[in-house]
Amino acid sequence: MDDGDEGQVMECLVEYKMNTETTMNSKCRAAVEHFQLIALQDFRFSAHFKRACKLDISRLCPNIKAKPQVVACLSEMVRNDSVAQSLGVRSGNHVGSQHRVSQPCRQQLRNQLLQQHEDVQFNPNVRKPCASDEKRFCAQIKPGQGRILECLKAHRKQLDDICHAAIFQAEKEEMDDSGVDFQFIQQCKDPIRRLCQNDASNALECLKGYLDDSTLELHCKELVLERMAEQNLDIRFNPNLKKACSMDIPKFCLGLDPVLVNLCDKEVYFYIVSNENLVSPLLFQIQIHCGPEEPENTRQGQVEECLKRKFDTLTSVECRRHVALLITAVQIDIQADPMLHRACAIDLVTFCKDVPPGDGRKPHIGHMYTAVIADSSARFHRLIGNSVTFSTGTDEHGLKIQQAALHANEEPGRFCDHVSGLFKTALKNCEISYTDYIRTTESRHKENVHSFWEILSEKGYIYKGKYEGWYCTADEAFVAEDQTMLVKLSNGQEQRVSTESNRPVEWFSEENYLFELSKLREKLRDWLKSGPVIRPLRHYNLVKSWLDQELIDLSISRPRARLSWGIPVPGDSSQTIYVWLDALLNYMTVAKHSQSKMNIWPPSVHVIGKDILKFHGIYWPAFLLAAGLEPPKSLLVHGHWLVDDQKMSKTTGNVVSPQSCINLVTATGLRYFLMHEGVPASDGNFSMKRMVRIANSDLADGIGNLVSRCCGKSLNPLQTRLGVSPSSFESCGIPGSDLLSLLERTPDIVHDEYQKWNFYKGIDQVMALVRGANGFFQTMEPWKLKKEGQLDQLNATMAVTLETARVVGTLLQPIVPSYSERLLDKLGVPQENRSWDFARLRWTTTETALGSQQAVLFPRIKLD
């Protein structure tokens, strides 16, 4: 029997063992398993491999015996083929077939390598450090087909650190230089066989077309999505960067191909031949130097990293612009951070499959909280008779916007139109009653920014100079060194971050225009002492502590080459105005174009999140004082929102969309929850279940029951709101006098709390009145009074309850406007009687017809 026959017999025995395992001789079965193990190391026991590679072995590996070295020899030839082919194409030469491994042999070689890679027995980097753990956890596992490795992975949390690290490294290196993605092919082998005719070389592209196919297993689908995400990190899949840098890539990054062997600082020799007949081989020598700290990285993103290192020597202005974006981009989306993306690839496809790259600029409940606080205050002030200009809008310039538009493959203007439209819709759906919606891309705003810049320049507060420092792109600000710290990342590398925002910073040195902030420290302290200009107190104290330190001059422009999406500096088109100077001036733009007949400057209040306090509490008043203008009268600073006690972040997939809340509990339910739970001095905690519970408890059960009880035809057959007088309360005895006391003091308390931005405390007072009224109604038992014919007391009870409901509806107008409107409509309250003057008990003998609307103000919500 020759070698080929031996392979066929072995295949027969393997098949027989699998199909009739209970009848095979135990010694023979053990021998077959042993030879199966050996077969993975020696081609002689694989008939398919020998038949496919017989000619290649004799031609390319003639001096190597039939041992594992044959596989190694052919693998090296495949790798050399790939590199030579790539460089040959670049130099216009053709790689001859005499020096290439045949396609059938390549396929069998891939299968052979794949089998070896599956088993820890053939991976010394795993087997040696995991020897003790293998004995502890996997002693009963028979070797072969990756079973021991899977066993070790299953006990990952209990492994020794050295074994755990070895398995992690092995998983990380599963896609080797030959281009074989072992993990992908193994995990998706059934779909590859079933849907892709067993073509492993083109499996990813094939399976992309079956993502919507219900027959594609979930684990494979997730792996396809993961690989697709990895592709986004590679310059080959970034057409804008590839096009912009087409001249610089071959000049500085020749040979850096993510699937080829590492060429950096190595001499590589290839035979480049011009025809099929090898006549006079040309020895082609290339030595590539990528710098002393070139990482041994041959996978995704290597070309981008090379371009970043060569930034100062790049010749193309367009290429420098694109690479500058890469250098300064800081986690606008996880897709933009190769290190983070690789570390979180599995979790990304598990939890964030539906979040497209760069999708981080949609409205979330944090945005709506700011809007609802401001809207509640605006509505309250209108009720007490004040004229209100209430502006909101979108800040649309800056590097983050420029980067996000680039990732979305959109022109920045169109990208901003889309995002601003999303915010405008969200504000409308949340019943925000703004009087002016300002976009910083509007011409009226650009004119104002140019005018303000010239004022600062004329007053001598702007000069040009070199600015060096740590820059945080995510915060759009330079950060002092003592406000940064080094943190160790999961891969062992160190990253400097801002201590305030915890976001990465990069060192920059560039020529900018600077604003003499250092001259204004004392004026800022005087402004801070002028009154309670910053609330709550904790944020006042924070700004005070900042002003206790020396202020350094502020860079207020960026080179146009790095930041093109913004307003140019007047008279110097090479510089773009700093995004925060641009953005903060939106308030002044609104004031200049206000329809109000009164002078509305300075603003009464800015409502802001605590993350932008420095910009509003230091920079903004400094700009105004330098220009000879009054700073805002006050800042209301609120906390952030957690979600189920965790920080809200798109990378963790727990960002809450306001529309999803509105769909569940309506705008009324969302507004009520945010104002009920939100405390400006601290962070709020969002929970969908809690939101539903509070909406049901207060809006449906508490107030809803109060109104439906006294508007029901059973107790109110004439459908009228009876007049109320002191005698109405007196005839109800102690319950009546208790409710009267509560009703008389509640409006003033609520007024004071609303005035101090303590809306949650005002709501607590209103709900205490609601509970008092429901308790009163329950105690008086009007259904018994009706049955017993005590009509005077019945009418008194109904009059008192209806009057209390009217006051409640009036007091809640700033918080839940449409809900209060339905309540007051139902009670027949005229529009002219809904101001704050009517938010207290009013004696009247007039009967008013109830509205024809249904009495159910807020249907109970069922949460599955």
XYZ file of C-alpha atoms in Angstrom, residues 163-698:
536
model
C -2.743 31.077 30.805
C -5.502 33.659 30.515
C -3.073 36.061 28.823
C -1.854 33.341 26.446
C -5.376 32.485 25.309
C -6.208 36.157 24.870
C -3.099 36.587 22.718
C -3.951 33.508 20.694
C -7.430 34.823 20.012
C -5.988 38.183 19.052
C -3.651 36.559 16.526
C -6.231 34.273 14.981
C -6.067 36.191 11.734
C -2.448 35.508 10.672
C -0.332 36.913 7.861
C -1.470 34.305 5.363
C -4.872 35.982 5.263
C -6.652 33.017 6.888
C -9.175 34.262 9.444
C -9.291 31.095 11.522
C -11.930 32.221 14.002
C -14.254 33.458 11.285
C -13.955 30.339 9.105
C -14.347 27.998 12.056
C -17.331 29.811 13.602
C -19.055 30.149 10.240
C -17.987 26.883 8.622
C -21.543 25.559 8.232
C -22.897 28.715 6.534
C -19.746 28.881 4.386
C -20.331 25.328 3.259
C -24.085 25.806 2.799
C -24.288 29.329 1.374
C -20.869 29.983 -0.144
C -20.025 26.648 -1.811
C -17.283 26.116 0.792
C -15.244 29.032 -0.630
C -13.398 30.202 2.484
C -11.303 32.735 0.583
C -14.332 34.905 -0.207
C -16.493 33.918 2.768
C -16.911 37.358 4.340
C -18.098 39.020 1.142
C -20.406 36.079 0.507
C -21.994 36.096 3.973
C -22.532 39.877 3.934
C -25.294 39.174 1.462
C -27.039 36.828 3.909
C -27.228 39.072 7.000
C -31.003 39.259 6.683
C -31.291 35.524 6.089
C -32.995 33.814 9.030
C -30.978 30.660 8.391
C -27.676 32.419 9.167
C -26.738 31.467 12.728
C -26.632 34.338 15.224
C -23.012 33.770 16.297
C -21.891 33.831 12.661
C -23.979 36.908 11.881
C -22.346 38.724 14.796
C -18.911 37.715 13.551
C -19.716 39.027 10.054
C -20.807 42.351 11.585
C -17.619 42.429 13.651
C -15.432 41.881 10.584
C -17.376 44.550 8.682
C -16.727 46.967 11.555
C -13.018 46.102 11.497
C -12.903 46.956 7.821
C -13.941 50.514 8.670
C -10.617 50.944 10.466
C -8.576 50.269 7.332
C -7.602 52.954 4.875
C -8.619 50.602 2.068
C -12.219 51.104 3.170
C -11.958 54.871 3.721
C -12.313 56.321 0.208
C -11.906 59.956 1.311
C -8.591 59.359 3.044
C -7.324 56.993 0.367
C -8.099 59.504 -2.391
C -6.615 62.461 -0.524
C -3.389 60.609 0.278
C -2.932 58.736 -3.012
C 0.441 60.421 -3.626
C 1.790 60.276 -0.070
C 0.937 56.636 0.688
C 3.343 55.105 -1.878
C 5.954 57.701 -0.945
C 5.965 57.117 2.818
C 4.029 53.918 3.500
C 5.018 51.574 0.682
C 4.430 47.967 1.601
C 2.190 48.594 4.586
C -0.655 46.280 3.680
C -2.801 45.012 6.553
C -2.715 41.387 5.365
C 0.952 41.135 4.384
C 3.983 40.233 6.487
C 5.578 43.065 8.417
C 8.184 44.806 6.271
C 9.332 47.513 8.671
C 13.060 47.663 9.374
C 13.605 44.358 7.557
C 15.312 43.588 4.306
C 13.001 41.619 2.044
C 14.066 39.928 -1.193
C 11.697 38.887 -3.955
C 12.104 37.496 -7.435
C 10.233 39.733 -9.869
C 9.923 38.146 -13.307
C 8.378 39.574 -16.422
C 7.124 36.396 -18.076
C 6.330 32.783 -17.429
C 9.853 31.616 -18.299
C 12.432 32.377 -15.671
C 15.351 33.623 -17.797
C 17.358 35.995 -15.692
C 15.769 36.640 -12.325
C 16.082 40.163 -11.049
C 16.977 40.484 -7.391
C 14.702 43.240 -6.112
C 15.748 44.616 -2.711
C 13.552 46.844 -0.586
C 14.369 48.153 2.870
C 11.561 50.031 4.600
C 12.232 52.080 7.741
C 9.076 53.021 9.640
C 10.735 54.620 12.655
C 12.347 53.258 15.831
C 9.040 52.598 17.585
C 7.218 50.918 14.711
C 4.714 48.497 16.259
C 4.573 44.949 14.997
C 1.130 45.592 13.601
C 0.275 44.106 10.233
C -3.473 44.412 10.467
C -6.170 47.045 10.190
C -5.257 50.706 10.364
C -1.502 50.361 9.780
C -1.438 52.757 6.849
C -3.346 55.354 8.866
C -0.831 55.029 11.701
C 2.054 55.461 9.252
C 0.465 58.616 7.829
C 0.018 60.013 11.337
C 3.713 59.488 12.118
C 4.763 61.073 8.818
C 2.368 64.028 9.211
C 5.073 66.720 9.199
C 6.561 65.438 5.933
C 3.352 64.869 3.957
C 3.329 66.888 0.749
C -0.363 66.963 -0.121
C -2.350 69.671 1.691
C -5.548 67.648 1.280
C -3.850 64.591 2.751
C -2.546 66.630 5.703
C -6.087 67.884 6.323
C -7.533 64.371 6.437
C -4.704 63.009 8.581
C -5.053 65.967 10.966
C -8.648 64.870 11.525
C -7.422 61.381 12.350
C -4.837 62.718 14.788
C -7.238 64.999 16.624
C -10.309 62.783 16.494
C -11.161 61.493 19.951
C -13.882 58.846 20.222
C -16.601 60.732 18.373
C -17.737 57.203 17.842
C -16.161 53.905 18.804
C -15.615 53.298 15.081
C -13.052 56.113 15.071
C -10.871 54.593 17.783
C -9.054 51.476 16.511
C -7.733 50.458 19.918
C -11.122 50.794 21.599
C -12.905 49.179 18.698
C -10.663 46.118 18.747
C -10.952 45.737 22.506
C -14.743 46.017 22.367
C -15.435 44.357 19.025
C -17.457 41.464 20.470
C -19.467 43.690 22.790
C -20.038 46.153 19.969
C -21.788 43.615 17.793
C -23.564 42.118 20.804
C -25.035 45.299 22.238
C -24.687 48.019 19.587
C -25.516 46.335 16.286
C -28.200 48.897 15.525
C -26.051 51.964 16.215
C -24.407 53.182 12.985
C -20.969 54.867 13.153
C -21.069 58.556 14.032
C -24.612 58.290 15.300
C -23.794 60.096 18.527
C -25.430 63.445 17.767
C -29.076 62.463 18.111
C -31.130 64.040 20.918
C -31.218 62.130 24.199
C -33.030 62.725 27.479
C -30.144 64.847 28.784
C -30.810 67.360 26.003
C -34.531 67.263 26.714
C -33.979 67.784 30.432
C -32.216 71.086 29.712
C -34.996 72.091 27.340
C -37.840 71.124 29.701
C -36.296 72.995 32.662
C -35.951 76.130 30.531
C -39.428 75.677 29.059
C -41.040 75.178 32.475
C -39.438 78.391 33.699
C -40.475 80.283 30.554
C -44.079 79.084 30.907
C -44.105 79.997 34.599
C -42.880 83.537 33.917
C -45.497 84.006 31.218
C -48.149 82.912 33.717
C -47.015 85.504 36.251
C -47.146 88.200 33.579
C -43.560 88.554 32.376
C -42.578 88.922 28.716
C -40.258 86.059 27.795
C -37.711 85.562 25.022
C -36.783 81.904 25.090
C -34.113 80.734 22.664
C -32.614 77.343 21.951
C -30.912 75.824 18.940
C -27.874 73.976 17.670
C -24.154 74.727 17.765
C -23.014 73.477 14.357
C -19.343 74.338 13.891
C -16.153 72.743 15.154
C -13.902 69.766 14.732
C -16.354 67.271 16.218
C -18.992 68.213 13.658
C -16.429 68.164 10.862
C -15.268 64.696 11.953
C -18.806 63.353 12.354
C -19.766 64.582 8.873
C -16.660 62.931 7.449
C -17.586 59.627 9.078
C -21.142 59.960 7.800
C -19.696 60.644 4.329
C -21.758 63.843 4.122
C -20.985 67.456 3.377
C -20.924 69.271 6.788
C -23.742 71.669 5.875
C -26.103 68.865 4.922
C -25.037 66.873 7.962
C -25.917 69.844 10.204
C -29.258 70.309 8.463
C -30.102 66.707 9.290
C -28.961 66.844 12.926
C -30.588 70.218 13.578
C -33.814 68.865 12.101
C -33.701 65.962 14.562
C -33.352 68.364 17.490
C -36.075 70.660 16.242
C -38.457 67.716 15.913
C -37.553 66.446 19.373
C -38.218 69.868 20.912
C -41.580 70.123 19.174
C -42.591 66.627 20.290
C -41.644 67.516 23.858
C -43.836 70.671 23.787
C -40.961 73.158 24.099
C -42.300 76.717 23.634
C -39.165 78.537 22.411
C -39.496 81.901 20.686
C -36.292 81.670 18.641
C -34.422 78.655 17.275
C -30.860 79.699 16.477
C -28.399 77.760 14.312
C -24.803 78.938 14.364
C -24.544 78.347 10.617
C -27.100 81.105 9.932
C -25.889 84.284 8.195
C -27.277 86.495 11.000
C -25.037 84.645 13.443
C -21.914 84.780 11.259
C -22.331 88.556 10.938
C -22.619 88.885 14.701
C -19.504 86.751 15.310
C -17.426 88.854 12.897
C -18.696 92.069 14.505
C -17.883 90.827 18.026
C -14.388 89.667 16.981
C -13.634 93.149 15.633
C -14.820 94.740 18.892
C -12.466 92.531 20.922
C -9.645 93.285 18.500
C -10.230 97.062 18.640
C -10.186 96.960 22.443
C -6.801 95.219 22.369
C -7.824 91.840 23.777
C -6.707 89.768 20.760
C -3.120 89.093 19.706
C -1.405 86.473 17.562
C 1.065 84.066 19.090
C 2.280 80.505 19.353
C 0.093 78.338 21.532
C 1.260 75.053 22.995
C -0.658 72.721 25.220
C -2.769 69.638 25.708
C -5.836 69.767 23.471
C -9.021 67.775 24.002
C -10.936 67.454 20.752
C -14.028 66.010 22.436
C -14.243 69.106 24.680
C -12.983 71.463 21.927
C -10.571 73.034 24.438
C -6.950 73.275 25.511
C -6.335 71.874 28.985
C -3.641 72.936 31.477
C -1.123 70.210 32.268
C -2.107 70.111 35.938
C -5.656 69.350 34.763
C -4.535 66.194 32.965
C -3.390 62.815 34.177
C -1.977 59.602 32.752
C -4.202 56.528 32.809
C -3.228 52.991 31.900
C -5.304 51.400 29.165
C -6.308 47.746 28.986
C -3.500 47.013 26.502
C -0.867 48.345 28.904
C -0.317 51.623 27.072
C -0.671 54.987 28.804
C -3.009 57.754 27.670
C -3.153 61.300 28.982
C -6.702 62.481 29.701
C -8.444 65.562 31.015
C -9.172 65.198 34.744
C -12.382 67.185 34.283
C -14.013 65.230 31.462
C -11.913 62.026 31.473
C -11.440 62.394 27.708
C -8.091 61.937 25.897
C -5.862 64.911 25.149
C -3.095 65.379 22.571
C -0.159 67.792 22.598
C -0.439 70.604 20.075
C 1.835 73.461 19.163
C 0.496 75.946 16.648
C 0.183 79.633 15.801
C -3.237 80.967 16.825
C -4.988 84.142 17.841
C -5.175 84.432 21.628
C -7.579 86.250 23.935
C -6.118 88.023 26.984
C -8.167 86.133 29.552
C -5.461 86.725 32.167
C -6.383 90.441 32.332
C -9.994 89.751 33.349
C -9.638 87.676 36.491
C -10.564 90.479 38.916
C -13.541 91.621 36.808
C -14.800 88.038 36.733
C -14.495 87.817 40.517
C -16.471 91.040 40.887
C -19.193 89.610 38.636
C -19.289 86.458 40.722
C -19.659 88.495 43.928
C -22.459 90.642 42.498
C -25.170 88.179 43.497
C -26.262 84.562 43.162
C -25.135 84.495 39.547
C -24.521 80.735 39.488
C -26.916 78.203 40.945
C -26.866 75.712 42.656
C -24.255 76.774 45.223
C -21.891 73.853 44.528
C -21.335 75.125 40.979
C -20.864 78.702 42.237
C -18.124 77.411 44.530
C -16.503 75.512 41.672
C -16.244 78.641 39.502
C -14.943 80.558 42.508
C -12.184 77.982 42.953
C -11.202 78.345 39.292
C -10.927 82.108 39.739
C -8.723 81.639 42.805
C -6.081 80.373 40.361
C -4.196 82.345 37.726
C -5.934 82.447 34.340
C -3.915 81.844 31.186
C -4.677 83.486 27.854
C -7.101 81.527 25.715
C -6.542 80.337 22.154
C -9.535 81.600 20.174
C -8.688 80.359 16.685
C -7.540 77.171 14.973
C -5.528 76.752 11.777
C -7.868 76.436 8.805
C -5.857 73.387 7.653
C -6.957 71.561 10.807
C -10.423 73.057 11.226
C -12.125 74.079 8.008
C -15.728 73.838 9.247
C -16.216 77.111 11.062
C -16.326 80.899 10.703
C -13.086 82.381 9.303
C -11.221 85.008 11.303
C -11.952 88.458 9.803
C -8.993 89.442 7.628
C -7.184 86.105 8.029
C -8.714 83.219 6.114
C -5.926 80.869 7.307
C -7.545 80.768 10.774
C -10.975 79.614 11.963
C -12.684 81.187 14.992
C -12.685 78.989 18.097
C -15.913 77.028 18.228
C -16.854 78.122 21.749
C -16.464 81.832 20.999
C -18.644 81.200 17.952
C -21.211 79.117 19.849
C -21.550 81.339 22.924
C -22.364 84.342 20.776
C -25.652 82.689 19.753
C -27.278 84.358 22.774
C -26.281 87.780 21.503
C -27.441 86.953 17.970
C -30.901 86.181 19.362
C -30.951 89.388 21.403
C -29.987 91.501 18.379
C -32.771 90.013 16.291
C -35.413 89.856 19.011
C -38.880 91.155 18.194
C -39.229 92.399 21.771
C -39.685 96.159 22.176
C -37.684 96.020 25.397
C -33.909 95.785 25.765
C -33.417 92.125 26.575
C -29.687 92.275 27.304
C -28.216 90.969 29.528
C -29.994 87.599 29.566
C -31.787 86.721 32.777
C -30.493 83.165 32.776
C -28.642 80.524 30.781
C -29.733 76.952 31.486
C -26.765 74.603 30.976
C -25.430 71.169 31.850
C -22.559 70.994 34.318
C -20.120 69.759 31.648
C -20.037 73.196 29.967
C -19.830 75.300 33.133
C -16.291 76.570 32.483
C -17.227 77.867 29.053
C -20.277 79.712 30.437
C -18.879 80.612 33.865
C -15.391 81.834 32.826
C -14.954 82.318 29.074
C -18.372 83.761 28.188
C -18.531 86.495 30.861
C -14.861 87.301 30.104
C -15.635 87.813 26.405
C -18.558 90.094 27.297
C -16.637 92.113 29.876
C -13.786 92.614 27.400
C -16.290 93.909 24.833
C -17.813 96.323 27.392
C -21.048 94.353 27.735
C -22.827 92.993 30.790
C -22.498 89.267 31.515
C -25.643 87.162 31.991
C -27.510 87.788 35.219
C -27.421 84.125 36.195
C -26.551 80.574 35.186
C -28.701 77.598 36.140
C -26.446 74.544 36.075
C -27.930 71.063 36.228
C -26.511 67.585 36.598
C -26.458 64.705 34.140
C -28.696 61.680 33.836
C -27.677 58.153 34.714
C -29.620 55.218 33.321
C -30.372 52.556 35.903
C -27.466 53.921 37.993
C -25.009 53.760 35.079
C -23.504 56.638 33.120
C -25.413 57.206 29.900
C -23.122 56.504 26.945
C -23.584 55.290 23.395
C -20.590 52.970 23.802
C -22.512 51.084 26.494
C -25.690 51.169 24.427
C -27.855 52.753 27.158
C -28.562 56.147 25.597
C -32.259 56.902 26.061
C -34.063 58.514 23.138
C -36.728 61.029 24.151
C -38.943 59.789 21.340
C -38.935 56.259 22.754
C -40.172 57.733 26.053
C -42.804 59.851 24.319
C -44.017 56.790 22.420
C -44.496 55.021 25.732
C -45.727 57.680 28.179
C -46.433 60.678 25.875
C -44.681 64.041 26.153
C -46.692 64.690 29.319
C -45.305 61.585 31.008
C -41.716 62.347 29.997
C -41.868 66.019 31.049
C -43.479 65.141 34.364
C -40.886 62.471 35.127
C -37.918 64.721 34.280
C -39.241 67.573 36.440
C -40.365 65.253 39.231
C -37.058 63.380 39.435
C -34.576 65.994 38.241
C -32.670 67.857 40.964
C -30.320 70.491 39.458
C -27.715 70.073 42.200
C -27.215 66.361 41.523
C -27.382 63.776 38.764
C -30.731 62.178 37.954
C -31.337 58.482 37.541
C -33.527 57.396 34.640
C -35.449 54.151 34.726
C -38.132 53.256 32.217
C -40.055 51.289 34.839
C -39.866 54.149 37.332
C -41.023 56.644 34.710
C -44.095 54.506 33.962
C -44.792 53.960 37.659
C -44.632 57.678 38.494
C -46.740 58.674 35.480
C -49.385 56.094 36.384
C -49.328 56.936 40.083
C -49.540 60.730 39.801
